[in-house]
Coordinates of C-alpha atoms and ligand atoms in Angstrom, one line a residue:
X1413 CA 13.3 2.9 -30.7
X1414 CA 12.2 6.8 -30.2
X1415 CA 8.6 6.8 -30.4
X1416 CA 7.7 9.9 -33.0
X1417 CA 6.9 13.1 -31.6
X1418 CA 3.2 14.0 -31.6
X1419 CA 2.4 17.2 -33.3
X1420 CA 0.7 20.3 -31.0
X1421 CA -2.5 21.6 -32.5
X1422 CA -0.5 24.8 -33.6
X1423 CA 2.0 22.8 -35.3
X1424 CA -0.8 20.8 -37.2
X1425 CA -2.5 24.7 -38.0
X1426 CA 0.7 26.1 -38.8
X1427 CA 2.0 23.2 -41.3
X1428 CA -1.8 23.5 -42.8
X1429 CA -1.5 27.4 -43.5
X1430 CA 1.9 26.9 -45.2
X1431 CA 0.1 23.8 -47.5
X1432 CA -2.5 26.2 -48.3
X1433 CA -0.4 28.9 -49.3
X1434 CA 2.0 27.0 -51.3
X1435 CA -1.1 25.6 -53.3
X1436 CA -2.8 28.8 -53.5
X1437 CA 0.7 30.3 -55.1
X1438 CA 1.5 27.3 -57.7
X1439 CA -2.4 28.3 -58.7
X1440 CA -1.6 31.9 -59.1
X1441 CA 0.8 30.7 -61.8
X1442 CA -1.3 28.7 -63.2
X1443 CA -2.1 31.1 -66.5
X1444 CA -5.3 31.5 -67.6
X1445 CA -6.0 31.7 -71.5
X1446 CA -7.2 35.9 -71.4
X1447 CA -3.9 36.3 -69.6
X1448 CA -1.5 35.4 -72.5
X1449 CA -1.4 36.7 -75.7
X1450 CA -1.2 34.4 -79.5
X1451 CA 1.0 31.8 -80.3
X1452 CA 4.4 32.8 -81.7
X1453 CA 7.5 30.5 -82.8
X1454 CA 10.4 31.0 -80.7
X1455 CA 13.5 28.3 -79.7
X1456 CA 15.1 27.2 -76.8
X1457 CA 17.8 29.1 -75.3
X1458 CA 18.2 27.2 -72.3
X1459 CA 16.7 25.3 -69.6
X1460 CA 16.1 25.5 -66.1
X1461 CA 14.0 22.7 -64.5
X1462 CA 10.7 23.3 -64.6
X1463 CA 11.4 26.6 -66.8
X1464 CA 13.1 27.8 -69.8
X1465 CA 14.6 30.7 -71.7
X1466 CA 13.2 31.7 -75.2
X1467 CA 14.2 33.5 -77.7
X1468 CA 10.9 34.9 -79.7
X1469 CA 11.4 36.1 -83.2
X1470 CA 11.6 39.6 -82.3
X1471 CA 15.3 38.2 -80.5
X1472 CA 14.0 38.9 -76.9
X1473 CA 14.9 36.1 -74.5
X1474 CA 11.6 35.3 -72.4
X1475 CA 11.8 33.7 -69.0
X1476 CA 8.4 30.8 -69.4
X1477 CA 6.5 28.2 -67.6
X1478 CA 6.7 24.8 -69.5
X1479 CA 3.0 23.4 -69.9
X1480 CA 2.7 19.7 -68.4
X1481 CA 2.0 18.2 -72.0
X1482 CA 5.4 19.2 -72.9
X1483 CA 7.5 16.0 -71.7
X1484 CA 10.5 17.0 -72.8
X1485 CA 12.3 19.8 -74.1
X1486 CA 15.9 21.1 -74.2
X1487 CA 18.7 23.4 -75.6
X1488 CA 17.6 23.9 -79.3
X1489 CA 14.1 23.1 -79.8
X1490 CA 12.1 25.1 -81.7
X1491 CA 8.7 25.7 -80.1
X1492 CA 5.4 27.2 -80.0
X1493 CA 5.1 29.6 -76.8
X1494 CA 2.6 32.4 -75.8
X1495 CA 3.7 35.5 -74.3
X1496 CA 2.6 36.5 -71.0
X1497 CA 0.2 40.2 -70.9
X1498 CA 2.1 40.9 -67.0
X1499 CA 5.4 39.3 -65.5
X1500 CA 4.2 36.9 -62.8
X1501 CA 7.2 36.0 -60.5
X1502 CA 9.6 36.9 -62.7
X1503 CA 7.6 34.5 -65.4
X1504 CA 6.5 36.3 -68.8
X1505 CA 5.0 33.1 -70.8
X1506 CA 4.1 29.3 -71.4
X1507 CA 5.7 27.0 -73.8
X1508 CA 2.9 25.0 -75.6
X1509 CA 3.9 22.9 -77.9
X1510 CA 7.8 21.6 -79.3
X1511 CA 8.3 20.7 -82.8
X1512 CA 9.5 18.2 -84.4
X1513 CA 13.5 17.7 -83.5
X1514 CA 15.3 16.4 -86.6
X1515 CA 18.0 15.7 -84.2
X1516 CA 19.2 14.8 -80.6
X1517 CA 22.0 14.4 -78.8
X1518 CA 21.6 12.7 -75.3
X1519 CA 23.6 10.9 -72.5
X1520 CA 22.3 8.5 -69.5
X1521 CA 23.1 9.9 -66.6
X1522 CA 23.0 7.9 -63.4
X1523 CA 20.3 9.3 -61.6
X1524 CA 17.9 10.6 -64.7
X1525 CA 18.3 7.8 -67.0
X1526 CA 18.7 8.8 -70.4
X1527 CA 19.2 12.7 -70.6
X1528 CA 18.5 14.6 -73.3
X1529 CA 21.8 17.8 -74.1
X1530 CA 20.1 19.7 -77.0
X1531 CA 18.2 19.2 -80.0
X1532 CA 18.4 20.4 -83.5
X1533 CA 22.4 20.1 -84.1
X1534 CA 23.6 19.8 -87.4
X1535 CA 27.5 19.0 -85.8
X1536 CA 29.4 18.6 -82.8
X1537 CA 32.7 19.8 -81.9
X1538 CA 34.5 17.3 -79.7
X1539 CA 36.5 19.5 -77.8
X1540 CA 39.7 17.9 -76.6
X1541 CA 42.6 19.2 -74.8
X1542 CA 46.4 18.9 -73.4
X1543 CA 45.5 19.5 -69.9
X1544 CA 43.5 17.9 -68.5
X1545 CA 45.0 14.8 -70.2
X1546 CA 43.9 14.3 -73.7
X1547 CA 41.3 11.3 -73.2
X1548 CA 40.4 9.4 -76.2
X1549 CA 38.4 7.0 -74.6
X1550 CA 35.6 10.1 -74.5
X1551 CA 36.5 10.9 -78.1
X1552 CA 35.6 7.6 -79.1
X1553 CA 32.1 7.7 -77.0
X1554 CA 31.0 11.0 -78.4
X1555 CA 31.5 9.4 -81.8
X1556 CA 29.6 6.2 -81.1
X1557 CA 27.2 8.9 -80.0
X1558 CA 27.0 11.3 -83.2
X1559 CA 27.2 8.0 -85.5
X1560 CA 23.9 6.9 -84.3
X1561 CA 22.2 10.5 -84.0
X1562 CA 23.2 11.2 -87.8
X1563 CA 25.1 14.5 -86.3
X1564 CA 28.6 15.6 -88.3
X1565 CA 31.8 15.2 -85.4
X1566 CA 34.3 17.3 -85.9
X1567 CA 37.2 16.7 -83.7
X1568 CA 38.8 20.0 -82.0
X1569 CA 41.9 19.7 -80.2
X1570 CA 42.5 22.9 -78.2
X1571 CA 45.8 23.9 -75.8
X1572 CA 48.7 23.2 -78.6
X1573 CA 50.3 25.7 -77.1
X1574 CA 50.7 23.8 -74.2
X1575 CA 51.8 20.8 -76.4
X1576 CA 55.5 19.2 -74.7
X1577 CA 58.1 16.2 -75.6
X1578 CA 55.8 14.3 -72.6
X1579 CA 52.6 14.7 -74.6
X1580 CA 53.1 15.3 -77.9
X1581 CA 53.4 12.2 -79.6
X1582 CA 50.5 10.2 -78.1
X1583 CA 48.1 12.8 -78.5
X1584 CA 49.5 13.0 -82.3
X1585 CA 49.5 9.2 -82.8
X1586 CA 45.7 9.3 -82.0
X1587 CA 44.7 12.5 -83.6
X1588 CA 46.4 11.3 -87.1
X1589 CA 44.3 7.7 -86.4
X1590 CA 41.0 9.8 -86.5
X1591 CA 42.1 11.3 -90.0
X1592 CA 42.7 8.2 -91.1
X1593 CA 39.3 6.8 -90.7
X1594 CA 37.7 9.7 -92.2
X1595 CA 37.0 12.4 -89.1
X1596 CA 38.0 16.0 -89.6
X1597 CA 40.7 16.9 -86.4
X1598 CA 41.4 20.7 -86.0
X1599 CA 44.4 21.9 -83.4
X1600 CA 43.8 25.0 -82.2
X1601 CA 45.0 27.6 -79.0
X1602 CA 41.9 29.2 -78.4
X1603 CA 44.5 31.5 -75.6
X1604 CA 47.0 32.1 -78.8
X1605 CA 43.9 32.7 -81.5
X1606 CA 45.4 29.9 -83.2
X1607 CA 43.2 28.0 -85.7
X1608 CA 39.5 29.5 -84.9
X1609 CA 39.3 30.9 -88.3
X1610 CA 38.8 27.2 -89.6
X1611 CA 36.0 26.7 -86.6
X1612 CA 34.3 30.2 -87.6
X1613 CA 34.4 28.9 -91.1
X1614 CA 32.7 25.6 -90.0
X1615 CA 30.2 27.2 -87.6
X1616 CA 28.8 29.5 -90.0
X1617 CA 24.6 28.8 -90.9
X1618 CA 24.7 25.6 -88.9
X1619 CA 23.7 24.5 -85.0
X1620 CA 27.0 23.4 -83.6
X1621 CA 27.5 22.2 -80.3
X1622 CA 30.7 22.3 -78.3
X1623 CA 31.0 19.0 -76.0
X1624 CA 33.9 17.6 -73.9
X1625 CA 35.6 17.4 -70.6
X1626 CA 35.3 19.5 -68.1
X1627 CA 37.9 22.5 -68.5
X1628 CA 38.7 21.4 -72.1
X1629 CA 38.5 25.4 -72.9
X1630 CA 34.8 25.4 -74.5
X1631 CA 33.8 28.3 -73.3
X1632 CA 37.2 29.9 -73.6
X1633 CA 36.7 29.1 -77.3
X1634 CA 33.2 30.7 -77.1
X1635 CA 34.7 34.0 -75.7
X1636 CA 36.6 34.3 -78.1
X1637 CA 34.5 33.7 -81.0
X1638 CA 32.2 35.9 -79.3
X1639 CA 34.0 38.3 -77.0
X1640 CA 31.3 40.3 -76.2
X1641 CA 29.7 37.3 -74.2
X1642 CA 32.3 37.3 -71.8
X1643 CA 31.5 33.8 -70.6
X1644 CA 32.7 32.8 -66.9
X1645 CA 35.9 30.4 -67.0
X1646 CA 38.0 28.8 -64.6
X1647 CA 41.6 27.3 -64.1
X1648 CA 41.9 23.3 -64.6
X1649 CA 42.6 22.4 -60.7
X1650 CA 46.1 22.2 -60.2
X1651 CA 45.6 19.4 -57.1
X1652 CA 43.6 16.7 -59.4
X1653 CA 44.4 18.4 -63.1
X1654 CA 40.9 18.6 -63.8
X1655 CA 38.2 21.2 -65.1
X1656 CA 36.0 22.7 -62.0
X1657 CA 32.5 21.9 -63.9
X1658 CA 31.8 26.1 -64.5
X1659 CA 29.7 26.0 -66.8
X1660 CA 26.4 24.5 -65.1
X1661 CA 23.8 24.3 -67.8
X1662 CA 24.0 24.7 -71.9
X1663 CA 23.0 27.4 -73.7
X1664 CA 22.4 28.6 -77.2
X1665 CA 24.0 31.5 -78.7
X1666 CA 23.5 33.4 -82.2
X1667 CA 26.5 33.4 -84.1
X1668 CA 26.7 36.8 -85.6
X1669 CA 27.5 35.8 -88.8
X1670 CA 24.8 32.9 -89.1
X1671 CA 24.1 30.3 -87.3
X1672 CA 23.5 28.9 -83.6
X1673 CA 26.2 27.5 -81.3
X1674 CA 25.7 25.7 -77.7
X1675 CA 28.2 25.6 -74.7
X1676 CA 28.1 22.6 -72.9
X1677 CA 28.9 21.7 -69.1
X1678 CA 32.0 19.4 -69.2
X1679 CA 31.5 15.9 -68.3
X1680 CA 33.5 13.6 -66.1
X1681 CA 33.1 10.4 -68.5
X1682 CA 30.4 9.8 -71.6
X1683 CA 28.5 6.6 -70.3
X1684 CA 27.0 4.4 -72.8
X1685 CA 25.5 1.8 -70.9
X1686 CA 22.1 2.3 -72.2
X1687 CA 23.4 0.8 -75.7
X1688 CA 23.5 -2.5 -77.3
X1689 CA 26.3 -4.0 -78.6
X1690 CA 25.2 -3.6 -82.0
X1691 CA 24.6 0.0 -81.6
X1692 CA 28.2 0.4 -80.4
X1693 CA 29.4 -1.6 -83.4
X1694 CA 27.7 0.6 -85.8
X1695 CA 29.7 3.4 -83.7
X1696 CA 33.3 2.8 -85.1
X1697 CA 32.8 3.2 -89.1
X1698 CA 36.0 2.0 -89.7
X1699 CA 34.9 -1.5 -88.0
X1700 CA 31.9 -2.2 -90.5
X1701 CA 33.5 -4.2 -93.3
X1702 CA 34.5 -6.9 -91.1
X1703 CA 31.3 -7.4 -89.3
X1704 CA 29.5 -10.7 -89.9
X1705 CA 32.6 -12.4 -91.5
X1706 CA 33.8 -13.5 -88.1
X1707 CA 33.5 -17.8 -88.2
X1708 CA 30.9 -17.9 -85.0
X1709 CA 28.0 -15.9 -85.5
X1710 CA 28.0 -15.3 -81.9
X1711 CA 31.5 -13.8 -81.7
X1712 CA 32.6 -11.9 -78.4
X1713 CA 35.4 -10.3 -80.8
X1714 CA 37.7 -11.2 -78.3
X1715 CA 39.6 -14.2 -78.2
X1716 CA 37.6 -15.9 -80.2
X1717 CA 38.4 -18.2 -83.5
X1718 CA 38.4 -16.7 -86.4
X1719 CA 37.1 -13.5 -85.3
X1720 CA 37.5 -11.1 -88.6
X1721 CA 38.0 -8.0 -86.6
X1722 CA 41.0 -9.9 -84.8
X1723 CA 42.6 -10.6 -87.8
X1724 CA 42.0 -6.8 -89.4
X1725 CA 44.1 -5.6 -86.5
X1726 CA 46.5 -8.2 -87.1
X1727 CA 46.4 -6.8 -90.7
X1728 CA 46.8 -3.3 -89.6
X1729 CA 43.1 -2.8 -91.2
X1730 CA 42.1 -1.7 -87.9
X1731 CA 44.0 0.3 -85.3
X1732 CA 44.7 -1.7 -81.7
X1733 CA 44.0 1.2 -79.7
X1734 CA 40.5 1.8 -81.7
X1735 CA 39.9 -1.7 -81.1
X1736 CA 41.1 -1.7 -77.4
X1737 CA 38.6 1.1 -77.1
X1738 CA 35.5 -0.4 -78.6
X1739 CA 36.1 -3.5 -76.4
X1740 CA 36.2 -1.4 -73.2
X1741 CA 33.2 0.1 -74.2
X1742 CA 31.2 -3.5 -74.9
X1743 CA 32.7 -4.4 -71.2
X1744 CA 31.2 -1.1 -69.4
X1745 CA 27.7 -1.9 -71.3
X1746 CA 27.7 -5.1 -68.7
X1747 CA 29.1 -3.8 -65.8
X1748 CA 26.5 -1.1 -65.1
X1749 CA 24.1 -1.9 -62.6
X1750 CA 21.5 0.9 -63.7
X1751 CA 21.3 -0.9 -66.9
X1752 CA 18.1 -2.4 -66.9
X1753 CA 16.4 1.0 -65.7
X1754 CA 17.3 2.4 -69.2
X1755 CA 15.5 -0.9 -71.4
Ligands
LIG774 N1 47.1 27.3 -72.2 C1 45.9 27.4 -72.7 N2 44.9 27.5 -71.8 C2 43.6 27.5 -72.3 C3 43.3 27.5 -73.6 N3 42.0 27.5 -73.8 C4 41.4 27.6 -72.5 N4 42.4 27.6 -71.6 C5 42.3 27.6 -70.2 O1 41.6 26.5 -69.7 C6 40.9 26.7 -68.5 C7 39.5 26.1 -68.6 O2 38.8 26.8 -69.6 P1 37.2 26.8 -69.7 O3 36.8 27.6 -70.9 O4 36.6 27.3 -68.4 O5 36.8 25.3 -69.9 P2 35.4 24.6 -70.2 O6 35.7 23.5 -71.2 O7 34.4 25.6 -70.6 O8 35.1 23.9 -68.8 P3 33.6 23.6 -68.1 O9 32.7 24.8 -68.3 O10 33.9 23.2 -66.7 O11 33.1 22.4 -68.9 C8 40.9 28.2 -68.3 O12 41.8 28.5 -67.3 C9 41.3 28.8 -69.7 O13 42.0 30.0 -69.6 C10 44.4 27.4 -74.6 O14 44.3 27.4 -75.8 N5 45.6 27.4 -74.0
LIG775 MG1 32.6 26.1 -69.8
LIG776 ZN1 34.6 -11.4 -84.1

């Protein structure tokens, strides 16, 4: 084995100075109590590690520190923050304090554990799309998701003008099976200006949030709600047919007519692993009448006897490919090794 190098003396000084400096500059922005001025409400336009963008009252955005006693704080919140009397490093206050969320949308994510999105959403628009291939399977996650957060879904599927022979009828035969069991599912081109009247309608005084696969058209859709953001898009790859992940972190906007909405980054898939079964059950609303009627109380609702969710299908009570969904959920809850990091 190589034996490790031994440092010089003017290695060990030099390695000193830089320790010294960095300290001496992570003190500098350290804020003392005479440097900021009072305590003003403002919310969360967006986050960035250890800082974040607010919006104060008078509807400047505010580049701040985030005090240690803040543990957690994302997209949405509403918080207490003090501005700055000079810009130090391009900083111009401290976030003290976060209110009360009345709601949160989170996700694990493999190497943070459970990760909060954004806080304060009154509904979420599950964007879905032609290409990249409509994907129920992340339809059906998001609304496990917003059925145990309390948040209104609202089902969006964007590109119809891309809609084919190829396409069309599974994408229908699962969009009519959400209206069925109660969701609302709008069809929309956001590139054709088709349908966003019935999203402006629905956006209007409330904190939406637009969620979904990556190159879905979210913030397409954004643009043109709100042309003069003039968001950054990008082609879905023609090599793998996927989005290219370009939007990298969420942010809030002001609707002009009333009313907040959030772009998202695109995900890959919507893991659930850090649920129980019984939180996935209370996930598919259409499910709950037949719960506990099943003959073993312990039921797998697979091939067990007498399982009552078995025979709604059989019934046509419940839809297979509902069902076949919820059971591939309950079998990724088990086969994640990160599991236990999320107890
Ligand atoms: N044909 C068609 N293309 C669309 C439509 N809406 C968006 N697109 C295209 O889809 C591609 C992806 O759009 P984005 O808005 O970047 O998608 P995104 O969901 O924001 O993607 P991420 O930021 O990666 O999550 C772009 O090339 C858009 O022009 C539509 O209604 N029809
Ligand atoms: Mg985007
Ligand atoms: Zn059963």
């Amino acid at each position: 084995m190589a034996k490790a190098k031994k440092l010089t003396k003017g290695q060990h000084r030099r390695i000193k100075k830089n320790l010294a400096e960095k300290l001496n500059k992570s003190k500098q922005e350290v804020w003392q109590d005479s440097e900021l001025g009072d305590a003003e409400q403002g919310i969360i336009i967006s986050r960035f590690g250890q800082h974040a963008d607010v919006k104060s009252q008078a509807g400047d955005i505010v580049r701040c520190n985030i005090r240690r006693t803040v543990d957690s704080l994302v997209c949405g919140d509403n918080v207490l923050w003090r501005p700055g009397k000079e810009t130090k490093h391009s900083i111009s206050g401290v976030i003290e304090a976060v209110h009360e969320r009345h709601s949160l949308l989170s996700r694990p994510d493999v190497y943070d554990g459970v990760k909060p999105i954004a806080a304060n959403i009154d509904q979420i628009f599950i964007v879905s799309s032609v290409v990249p291939a409509f994907n129920p399977d992340i339809i059906d996650r998001y609304l496990v998701a917003t059925e145990l957060t309390g948040i209104k879904p609202i089902i969006v599927l964007n590109k119809i003008d891309l809609l084919s022979a190829d396409n069309q009828e599974l994408i229908d035969r699962h969009l009519s099976l959400y209206d069925e069991i109660g969701y609302e599912v709008l069809k929309i081109s956001s590139k054709h200006q088709q349908g966003l009247q019935a999203i402006e309608q629905r956006l209007l005084n409330q904190t939406s949030i637009f969620v979904g696969q990556s190159g879905v058209g979210k913030s397409t859709l954004v643009n043109k709600l709100m042309p003069e953001l003039d968001l950054v898009t990008n082609e879905v790859s023609e090599m793998s047919g996927l989005g290219q992940h370009t939007t990298t972190v969420a942010r809030l906007y002001d609707f002009p007519s009333g009313g907040h909405l959030i772009d998202s980054p695109g995900i890959r898939e919507f893991g659930l692993w850090h649920l129980t079964p019984d939180q996935v059950d209370q996930g598919f609303i259409e499910f709950q009448e037949y719960f506990g009627y099943c003959k073993f109380r312990d039921c797998k609702h697979q091939d067990d006897p007498g399982c009552a969710l078995q025979k709604a299908v059989e019934d046509g009570h419940i839809n297979p490919l509902r069902f076949a969904s919820y059971q591939r959920i309950l079998a990724s809850l088990g086969s994640n090794t990160l599991t236990s990091r999320f107890k």
